Short mmCIF file of C-alpha atoms in Angstrom, two decimals:
data_model
loop_
_atom_site.label_atom_id
_atom_site.label_comp_id
_atom_site.label_asym_id
_atom_site.label_seq_id
_atom_site.Cartn_x
_atom_site.Cartn_y
_atom_site.Cartn_z
CA MET R 207 0.04 -0.01 0.06
CA THR R 208 1.29 3.36 -0.89
CA GLY R 209 0.90 6.44 1.17
CA TRP R 210 -1.90 5.18 2.88
CA LYS R 211 -3.68 6.50 6.24
CA CYS R 212 -4.68 5.05 9.62
CA LEU R 213 -7.23 6.28 12.05
CA VAL R 214 -6.80 5.33 15.85
CA THR R 215 -9.65 6.36 18.28
CA GLY R 216 -8.61 6.50 21.75
CA ALA R 217 -5.33 8.17 20.81
CA GLY R 218 -4.40 10.33 23.46
CA GLY R 219 -5.01 7.26 25.99
CA PHE R 220 -2.98 4.94 27.56
CA LEU R 221 -3.16 2.06 25.13
CA GLY R 222 -3.91 4.55 22.18
CA LEU R 223 -1.00 6.21 22.59
CA ARG R 224 1.44 3.59 22.18
CA ILE R 225 -0.41 1.89 19.15
CA VAL R 226 1.03 5.32 17.59
CA ARG R 227 4.26 5.03 19.01
CA LEU R 228 4.42 1.69 16.95
CA LEU R 229 2.63 2.89 14.45
CA VAL R 230 4.55 5.71 12.80
CA GLU R 231 7.15 3.00 12.12
CA GLU R 232 5.05 1.62 9.67
CA LYS R 233 6.02 1.43 5.98
CA GLU R 234 4.36 3.63 3.19
CA LEU R 235 2.29 4.94 5.94
CA GLN R 236 1.32 8.82 4.90
CA GLU R 237 -0.87 9.90 8.04
CA ILE R 238 -2.09 8.56 11.18
CA ARG R 239 -5.51 10.40 12.47
CA LEU R 240 -5.66 10.55 16.15
CA LEU R 241 -9.00 10.81 17.50
CA ASP R 242 -10.06 11.51 21.01
CA LYS R 243 -12.11 13.72 22.88
CA VAL R 244 -9.22 15.29 25.34
CA PHE R 245 -5.76 15.31 24.84
CA LYS R 246 -3.86 16.25 27.62
CA PRO R 247 -0.81 18.89 27.52
CA GLU R 248 1.75 16.11 28.17
CA ILE R 249 0.05 13.70 25.30
CA GLN R 250 0.09 16.52 22.83
CA GLU R 251 3.56 17.37 23.54
CA GLU R 252 4.78 13.33 23.27
CA ILE R 253 2.44 13.47 20.00
CA SER R 254 4.36 16.28 18.61
CA LYS R 255 7.84 14.86 18.91
CA LEU R 256 6.88 11.79 16.79
CA GLN R 257 5.80 14.09 14.08
CA GLY R 258 8.35 13.64 11.10
CA LYS R 259 8.13 10.12 9.73
CA VAL R 260 4.61 10.20 9.52
CA LYS R 261 2.15 13.37 9.36
CA LEU R 262 -0.03 13.18 13.05
CA THR R 263 -3.23 15.07 12.78
CA LEU R 264 -5.18 15.44 15.90
CA LEU R 265 -8.84 15.09 15.85
CA LYS R 266 -10.99 16.30 19.12
CA GLY R 267 -14.21 14.96 19.25
CA SER R 268 -16.83 12.54 20.49
CA ILE R 269 -16.98 8.99 19.27
CA LEU R 270 -20.69 10.11 19.05
CA ASP R 271 -20.65 12.87 16.67
CA GLU R 272 -21.52 11.66 13.14
CA HIS R 273 -19.90 14.46 11.24
CA CYS R 274 -16.59 14.07 13.24
CA LEU R 275 -16.58 10.57 12.01
CA ARG R 276 -17.48 11.01 8.68
CA GLN R 277 -14.57 13.54 8.41
CA ALA R 278 -12.13 11.28 10.39
CA CYS R 279 -12.47 8.36 7.90
CA GLN R 280 -12.43 10.04 4.95
CA GLY R 281 -9.71 8.89 2.73
CA VAL R 282 -8.58 6.36 5.12
CA SER R 283 -7.24 2.82 4.78
CA ALA R 284 -7.76 1.16 8.16
CA VAL R 285 -9.35 1.89 11.61
CA ILE R 286 -7.77 1.07 15.19
CA HIS R 287 -10.57 1.29 17.12
CA ALA R 288 -9.10 1.72 20.87
CA ALA R 289 -11.56 4.28 22.13
CA SER R 290 -14.00 3.26 25.31
CA LEU R 291 -15.19 4.07 28.49
CA ILE R 292 -13.82 1.87 30.78
CA ASP R 293 -15.86 1.31 34.86
CA TYR R 294 -15.59 -1.34 37.24
CA MET R 295 -16.94 0.42 40.29
CA ASN R 296 -20.50 1.36 38.36
CA VAL R 297 -19.52 4.87 38.85
CA ILE R 298 -20.71 5.94 35.48
CA HIS R 299 -24.05 5.89 34.51
CA ARG R 300 -25.17 2.66 32.20
CA ASN R 301 -26.85 4.68 29.43
CA THR R 302 -23.70 6.65 29.27
CA ILE R 303 -21.23 3.50 28.88
CA MET R 304 -23.62 1.88 26.21
CA ASN R 305 -24.08 4.63 24.28
CA VAL R 306 -19.93 5.04 23.94
CA ASN R 307 -18.75 1.90 23.83
CA VAL R 308 -21.83 0.25 21.72
CA LYS R 309 -23.59 3.00 19.96
CA GLY R 310 -20.10 4.65 19.00
CA THR R 311 -18.85 1.65 17.72
CA GLN R 312 -21.64 1.09 15.76
CA MET R 313 -21.49 4.37 14.39
CA LEU R 314 -17.74 4.03 13.20
CA LEU R 315 -18.41 0.88 11.40
CA GLU R 316 -21.23 2.86 9.79
CA ALA R 317 -18.75 5.92 8.73
CA CYS R 318 -16.12 3.02 7.81
CA VAL R 319 -18.73 1.76 5.02
CA GLN R 320 -19.84 4.97 3.54
CA ALA R 321 -15.71 6.28 3.32
CA SER R 322 -15.29 2.66 2.12
CA VAL R 323 -12.11 1.75 4.74
CA PRO R 324 -11.63 -1.61 4.39
CA THR R 325 -9.96 -2.75 7.56
CA PHE R 326 -11.20 -2.10 11.22
CA ILE R 327 -9.56 -3.64 14.38
CA TYR R 328 -11.27 -3.31 17.52
CA THR R 329 -9.75 -3.54 20.92
CA SER R 330 -11.74 -5.50 23.06
CA THR R 331 -11.12 -7.22 26.89
CA ILE R 332 -11.00 -10.26 28.54
CA GLU R 333 -14.00 -9.25 30.63
CA VAL R 334 -16.22 -10.57 27.83
CA ALA R 335 -14.86 -13.93 28.58
CA GLY R 336 -15.46 -13.81 32.51
CA PRO R 337 -14.59 -14.35 35.29
CA ASN R 338 -17.87 -14.94 36.10
CA SER R 339 -17.40 -16.79 39.31
CA TYR R 340 -14.20 -16.61 41.92
CA ARG R 341 -15.03 -20.28 42.81
CA GLU R 342 -14.30 -21.28 38.74
CA ALA R 343 -11.07 -21.03 37.33
CA ILE R 344 -9.79 -20.56 33.69
CA VAL R 345 -6.79 -21.60 33.23
CA ASN R 346 -4.93 -21.17 29.90
CA GLY R 347 -8.08 -20.34 27.96
CA ARG R 348 -8.46 -20.36 24.38
CA GLU R 349 -10.80 -18.60 21.66
CA GLU R 350 -12.34 -21.96 20.62
CA GLU R 351 -13.89 -22.50 24.20
CA LEU R 352 -16.03 -19.62 23.70
CA HIS R 353 -15.68 -17.96 27.54
CA LYS R 354 -18.61 -15.56 27.73
CA THR R 355 -19.35 -13.41 30.51
CA THR R 356 -22.69 -13.76 32.54
CA TRP R 357 -22.41 -10.23 34.05
CA SER R 358 -24.86 -7.58 33.71
CA ALA R 359 -22.44 -4.91 34.19
CA PRO R 360 -22.48 -2.10 32.01
CA TYR R 361 -18.49 -2.42 30.88
CA SER R 362 -18.40 -5.93 30.26
CA VAL R 363 -21.76 -6.16 28.45
CA SER R 364 -21.24 -3.10 26.64
CA LYS R 365 -17.76 -4.34 24.92
CA GLN R 366 -19.30 -7.92 24.55
CA LEU R 367 -22.15 -6.14 22.51
CA ALA R 368 -19.47 -3.78 20.68
CA GLU R 369 -17.18 -6.87 19.70
CA ALA R 370 -19.81 -8.72 18.30
CA ALA R 371 -21.08 -6.08 16.06
CA VAL R 372 -17.60 -5.52 14.96
CA LEU R 373 -17.28 -9.18 14.24
CA ALA R 374 -20.85 -9.32 12.19
CA ALA R 375 -19.65 -6.71 10.35
CA ASN R 376 -16.60 -8.41 8.54
CA GLY R 377 -17.52 -8.77 4.96
CA ARG R 378 -19.90 -6.07 4.76
CA GLY R 379 -20.37 -4.25 1.38
CA LEU R 380 -18.39 -0.97 1.18
CA GLN R 381 -19.48 2.01 -0.68
CA ASN R 382 -17.35 1.52 -3.19
CA GLY R 383 -17.88 -2.20 -3.65
CA GLY R 384 -15.20 -3.75 -1.51
CA THR R 385 -15.83 -5.28 1.69
CA LEU R 386 -14.91 -4.46 5.30
CA SER R 387 -12.52 -6.77 7.11
CA THR R 388 -12.36 -6.70 10.58
CA CYS R 389 -10.73 -8.74 13.74
CA ALA R 390 -10.92 -7.92 17.82
CA LEU R 391 -8.24 -8.33 20.18
CA ARG R 392 -9.11 -9.05 24.04
CA PRO R 393 -6.00 -8.04 25.98
CA MET R 394 -5.58 -9.53 29.80
CA TYR R 395 -4.91 -6.47 32.25
CA ILE R 396 -2.75 -3.96 30.97
CA TYR R 397 0.28 -2.95 32.98
CA GLY R 398 3.01 -0.41 32.17
CA GLU R 399 3.92 3.49 32.60
CA GLY R 400 1.10 5.40 32.33
CA SER R 401 -1.48 2.43 33.88
CA GLN R 402 -3.91 4.74 35.75
CA ILE R 403 -4.80 1.51 38.18
CA LEU R 404 -1.04 1.54 38.73
CA TYR R 405 -0.78 5.29 39.34
CA TYR R 406 -3.82 5.11 41.94
CA SER R 407 -2.42 1.86 43.60
CA VAL R 408 1.03 3.81 44.22
CA ASP R 409 -0.64 6.76 45.10
CA GLY R 410 -2.86 5.37 47.53
CA ALA R 411 0.50 3.67 49.03
CA LEU R 412 2.58 7.10 49.36
CA GLN R 413 -0.25 8.24 51.66
CA ASN R 414 0.01 4.98 53.64
CA ASN R 415 4.08 5.05 54.64
CA HIS R 416 4.29 2.76 51.12
CA ILE R 417 1.96 0.03 52.34
CA LEU R 418 0.58 -1.33 49.55
CA SER R 419 -3.15 -2.37 49.53
CA ASN R 420 -3.95 -6.33 49.52
CA HIS R 421 -7.77 -6.36 48.02
CA CYS R 422 -6.43 -8.64 45.13
CA SER R 423 -4.37 -11.43 46.71
CA TYR R 424 -6.69 -14.28 45.54
CA SER R 425 -6.14 -14.05 41.75
CA VAL R 426 -4.23 -15.72 39.41
CA VAL R 427 -3.39 -13.70 36.25
CA ASN R 428 -1.42 -13.43 33.22
CA PRO R 429 -1.19 -9.67 32.71
CA VAL R 430 0.25 -8.23 29.48
CA TYR R 431 2.41 -4.93 29.14
CA VAL R 432 1.26 -2.03 27.21
CA GLY R 433 3.90 -2.35 24.44
CA ASN R 434 3.28 -5.45 23.60
CA ALA R 435 -0.52 -5.04 23.83
CA ALA R 436 0.01 -2.34 21.14
CA TRP R 437 2.43 -4.27 18.88
CA ALA R 438 -0.84 -6.88 18.83
CA HIS R 439 -2.82 -4.33 17.21
CA ILE R 440 0.14 -3.45 14.77
CA LEU R 441 0.49 -7.34 13.55
CA ALA R 442 -3.40 -7.53 13.18
CA LEU R 443 -3.28 -4.70 11.02
CA ARG R 444 -0.56 -6.01 8.83
CA ALA R 445 -2.35 -9.20 8.72
CA LEU R 446 -5.84 -7.77 7.53
CA GLN R 447 -3.80 -6.03 4.73
CA ASP R 448 -1.80 -9.27 3.88
CA PRO R 449 -4.01 -11.18 1.13
CA LYS R 450 -2.37 -14.52 2.31
CA LYS R 451 -3.14 -13.63 5.61
CA ALA R 452 -6.60 -11.68 5.85
CA PRO R 453 -8.73 -14.80 5.04
CA ARG R 454 -7.64 -16.49 8.41
CA VAL R 455 -7.63 -13.63 10.58
CA GLN R 456 -11.39 -11.78 9.23
CA GLY R 457 -14.06 -11.88 11.73
CA GLN R 458 -11.88 -13.57 14.16
CA PHE R 459 -10.92 -12.20 18.05
CA TYR R 460 -7.53 -12.65 19.73
CA TYR R 461 -6.70 -13.02 23.56
CA ILE R 462 -3.57 -11.16 24.10
CA ALA R 463 -1.12 -11.95 26.61
CA ASP R 464 2.70 -12.04 26.97
CA ASP R 465 5.35 -13.95 29.22
CA THR R 466 4.89 -11.96 32.31
CA PRO R 467 4.82 -14.74 35.04
CA HIS R 468 1.46 -15.54 36.25
CA GLN R 469 0.61 -13.98 39.43
CA SER R 470 -1.99 -12.15 41.92
CA TYR R 471 -2.43 -8.79 40.94
CA ASP R 472 -1.20 -7.30 44.32
CA ASN R 473 1.93 -9.39 43.79
CA LEU R 474 2.26 -7.74 40.04
CA THR R 475 1.61 -4.38 41.86
CA TYR R 476 4.65 -5.26 44.66
CA ASN R 477 7.02 -6.49 41.91
CA LEU R 478 6.66 -3.36 39.83
CA THR R 479 7.45 -1.00 42.97
CA LYS R 480 9.37 -3.00 45.33
CA GLU R 481 12.76 -1.28 44.07
CA TRP R 482 11.12 2.25 45.56
CA GLY R 483 10.49 1.01 49.12
CA PHE R 484 7.04 -0.38 48.52
CA SER R 485 5.86 -3.41 50.75
CA PRO R 486 2.67 -5.77 50.67
CA ASN R 487 0.05 -5.08 53.68
CA PRO R 488 1.07 -7.23 56.57
CA ARG R 489 -2.45 -7.37 57.58
CA GLY R 490 -4.76 -9.91 55.68
CA SER R 491 -7.49 -9.06 53.95
CA LEU R 492 -10.83 -10.24 54.98
CA PRO R 493 -12.03 -13.66 53.32
CA LEU R 494 -13.47 -13.17 50.20
CA SER R 495 -16.90 -15.06 50.92
CA LEU R 496 -17.32 -12.28 53.70
CA ARG R 497 -16.32 -9.34 51.07
CA TYR R 498 -18.39 -10.81 48.77
CA TRP R 499 -21.84 -10.77 50.99
CA LEU R 500 -20.66 -7.47 52.63
CA ALA R 501 -20.74 -6.45 48.35
CA PHE R 502 -23.98 -7.51 48.03
CA LEU R 503 -25.49 -5.72 50.93
CA LEU R 504 -23.73 -2.56 49.85
CA GLU R 505 -25.31 -3.20 46.08
CA MET R 506 -28.96 -3.26 48.00
CA VAL R 507 -28.44 -0.17 50.09
CA SER R 508 -27.29 1.47 46.70
CA PHE R 509 -30.58 -0.13 45.23
CA LEU R 510 -33.01 1.05 48.22
CA LEU R 511 -31.58 4.43 47.74
CA SER R 512 -31.65 4.87 44.18
CA PRO R 513 -34.79 6.85 44.16
CA ILE R 514 -33.95 9.48 46.19
CA TYR R 515 -30.05 9.18 46.34
CA THR R 516 -26.97 7.88 44.19
CA TYR R 517 -24.57 5.95 46.37
CA HIS R 518 -21.92 4.54 44.87
CA PRO R 519 -20.77 1.65 46.97
CA PRO R 520 -17.04 1.27 47.53
CA LEU R 521 -17.00 -2.40 46.45
CA ASN R 522 -19.44 -4.79 44.40
CA ARG R 523 -19.38 -8.13 43.56
CA HIS R 524 -18.53 -7.84 39.87
CA TRP R 525 -15.32 -6.00 40.87
CA LEU R 526 -14.56 -8.63 43.64
CA THR R 527 -14.84 -11.25 41.17
CA LEU R 528 -12.62 -9.88 38.41
CA SER R 529 -9.84 -8.76 41.00
CA ASN R 530 -9.80 -12.31 43.19
CA SER R 531 -10.34 -14.97 40.45
CA ILE R 532 -8.13 -17.29 38.84
CA ILE R 533 -8.32 -16.32 35.22
CA THR R 534 -5.43 -17.06 32.46
CA PHE R 535 -5.44 -17.14 28.79
CA SER R 536 -2.95 -18.33 26.04
CA TYR R 537 -1.73 -16.25 23.16
CA SER R 538 -1.21 -19.25 21.08
CA LYS R 539 -3.91 -18.27 18.30
CA ALA R 540 -2.45 -14.87 17.89
CA GLN R 541 1.23 -16.25 17.68
CA ARG R 542 -0.21 -18.70 14.65
CA ASP R 543 -2.43 -16.43 12.77
CA LEU R 544 -0.57 -12.87 13.07
CA GLY R 545 2.82 -14.00 13.88
CA TYR R 546 2.46 -12.34 17.13
CA LYS R 547 5.33 -12.63 19.57
CA PRO R 548 5.99 -10.19 22.77
CA LEU R 549 8.25 -7.04 21.70
CA PHE R 550 9.09 -6.79 25.41
CA SER R 551 10.26 -9.31 27.88
CA TRP R 552 9.04 -9.52 31.33
CA GLU R 553 12.48 -7.92 32.54
CA GLU R 554 12.00 -5.26 30.12
CA ALA R 555 8.79 -4.65 30.92
CA LYS R 556 9.15 -4.67 34.69
CA GLN R 557 12.36 -2.52 34.11
CA LYS R 558 10.12 0.54 32.34
CA THR R 559 7.24 0.48 34.51
CA THR R 560 9.72 0.39 37.67
CA GLU R 561 11.34 3.42 36.45
CA TRP R 562 7.77 5.28 35.82
CA VAL R 563 7.01 4.45 39.22
CA GLY R 564 10.25 6.00 40.09
CA PHE R 565 9.12 9.24 38.59
CA LEU R 566 6.10 8.88 40.56
CA VAL R 567 7.87 8.75 43.76
CA GLU R 568 10.33 11.77 42.61
CA GLN R 569 7.31 13.92 41.71
CA HIS R 570 5.04 13.01 45.16
CA ASN R 571 8.37 13.96 47.33
CA LYS R 572 8.80 17.16 45.32
CA THR R 573 5.42 17.90 46.41
CA PRO R 574 5.19 20.56 49.22
CA LYS R 575 3.84 18.99 52.47
CA MET R 576 1.00 20.79 54.46
CA LYS R 577 2.65 21.78 58.31
CA THR R 578 0.70 20.31 60.88
CA HIS R 579 0.76 22.52 64.24
#
């Protein structure tokens, strides 16, 4: 392909920006259009440093703005749709999540059809597959096992519906007589520099004498480094553009992991922060079954209060299950079809993330402390 253009949605986010960083190295790529609702000043600064090899065009707009999507897709050869609203604690209104994640994806697919964009890659999540119960383990899960979430939580449901829409659109006729090729990637929990979840864990521990929380000690997971998750998107893009590989990839979904050791979320956070003096909480957490029933009671309180007051419980059963289950997946299908192999080793990923944690600690130490009398 000569002088082709690519649109990345959610390009100002944690994963989206990493996709852009790798995308600028692609051959014959003429322009990357970066669509997001907000680009923070530090993100804009980094994007400006990437200008040179490829033209980078910032598009500030909503995924629900039909005119914006039409303009963004005009003349584009491929779309990487990484934008979505993520919410584990049911803080964001259900309709808002469903609109952005489902309706926004459907609108973007329609814009691609009208603009004759032949390639569409969707960033999904393992939450469409589970876990459904902390008592049931999924070990080395594979695509052909067809794991499916039974939760009604808006984020899980919205991603499931959006992914289904993307895969169903594969083979759809385009305005110019061509056909649309789609696939979806389901990354594991993504960690690395810029992770909001890791940021909040570090920030909370800095307020608590470097003691980390122990809310996720029962889990066994295989997280993926953000650089590897981004790399999988590049390989999926190449595969869908390759006439030989495309027939095998079209309409398929892929679990994306790497060689990060299987461990609990708590252990992962500790391994990424211990160099800076962080330590696990020596006090054990409440038994998981007790916390589960406490979460159920808090959800009931929230439901009973809902006609007169909006109460967001600090705990819910869905989050407890997500963060305390045994759930690991194989990336062998991505290896076979996409030629996927992690770009960064565990040691490299750990070093880069640990360095970023050090930056957070440094920034915290520079912040003036309030004097107490």
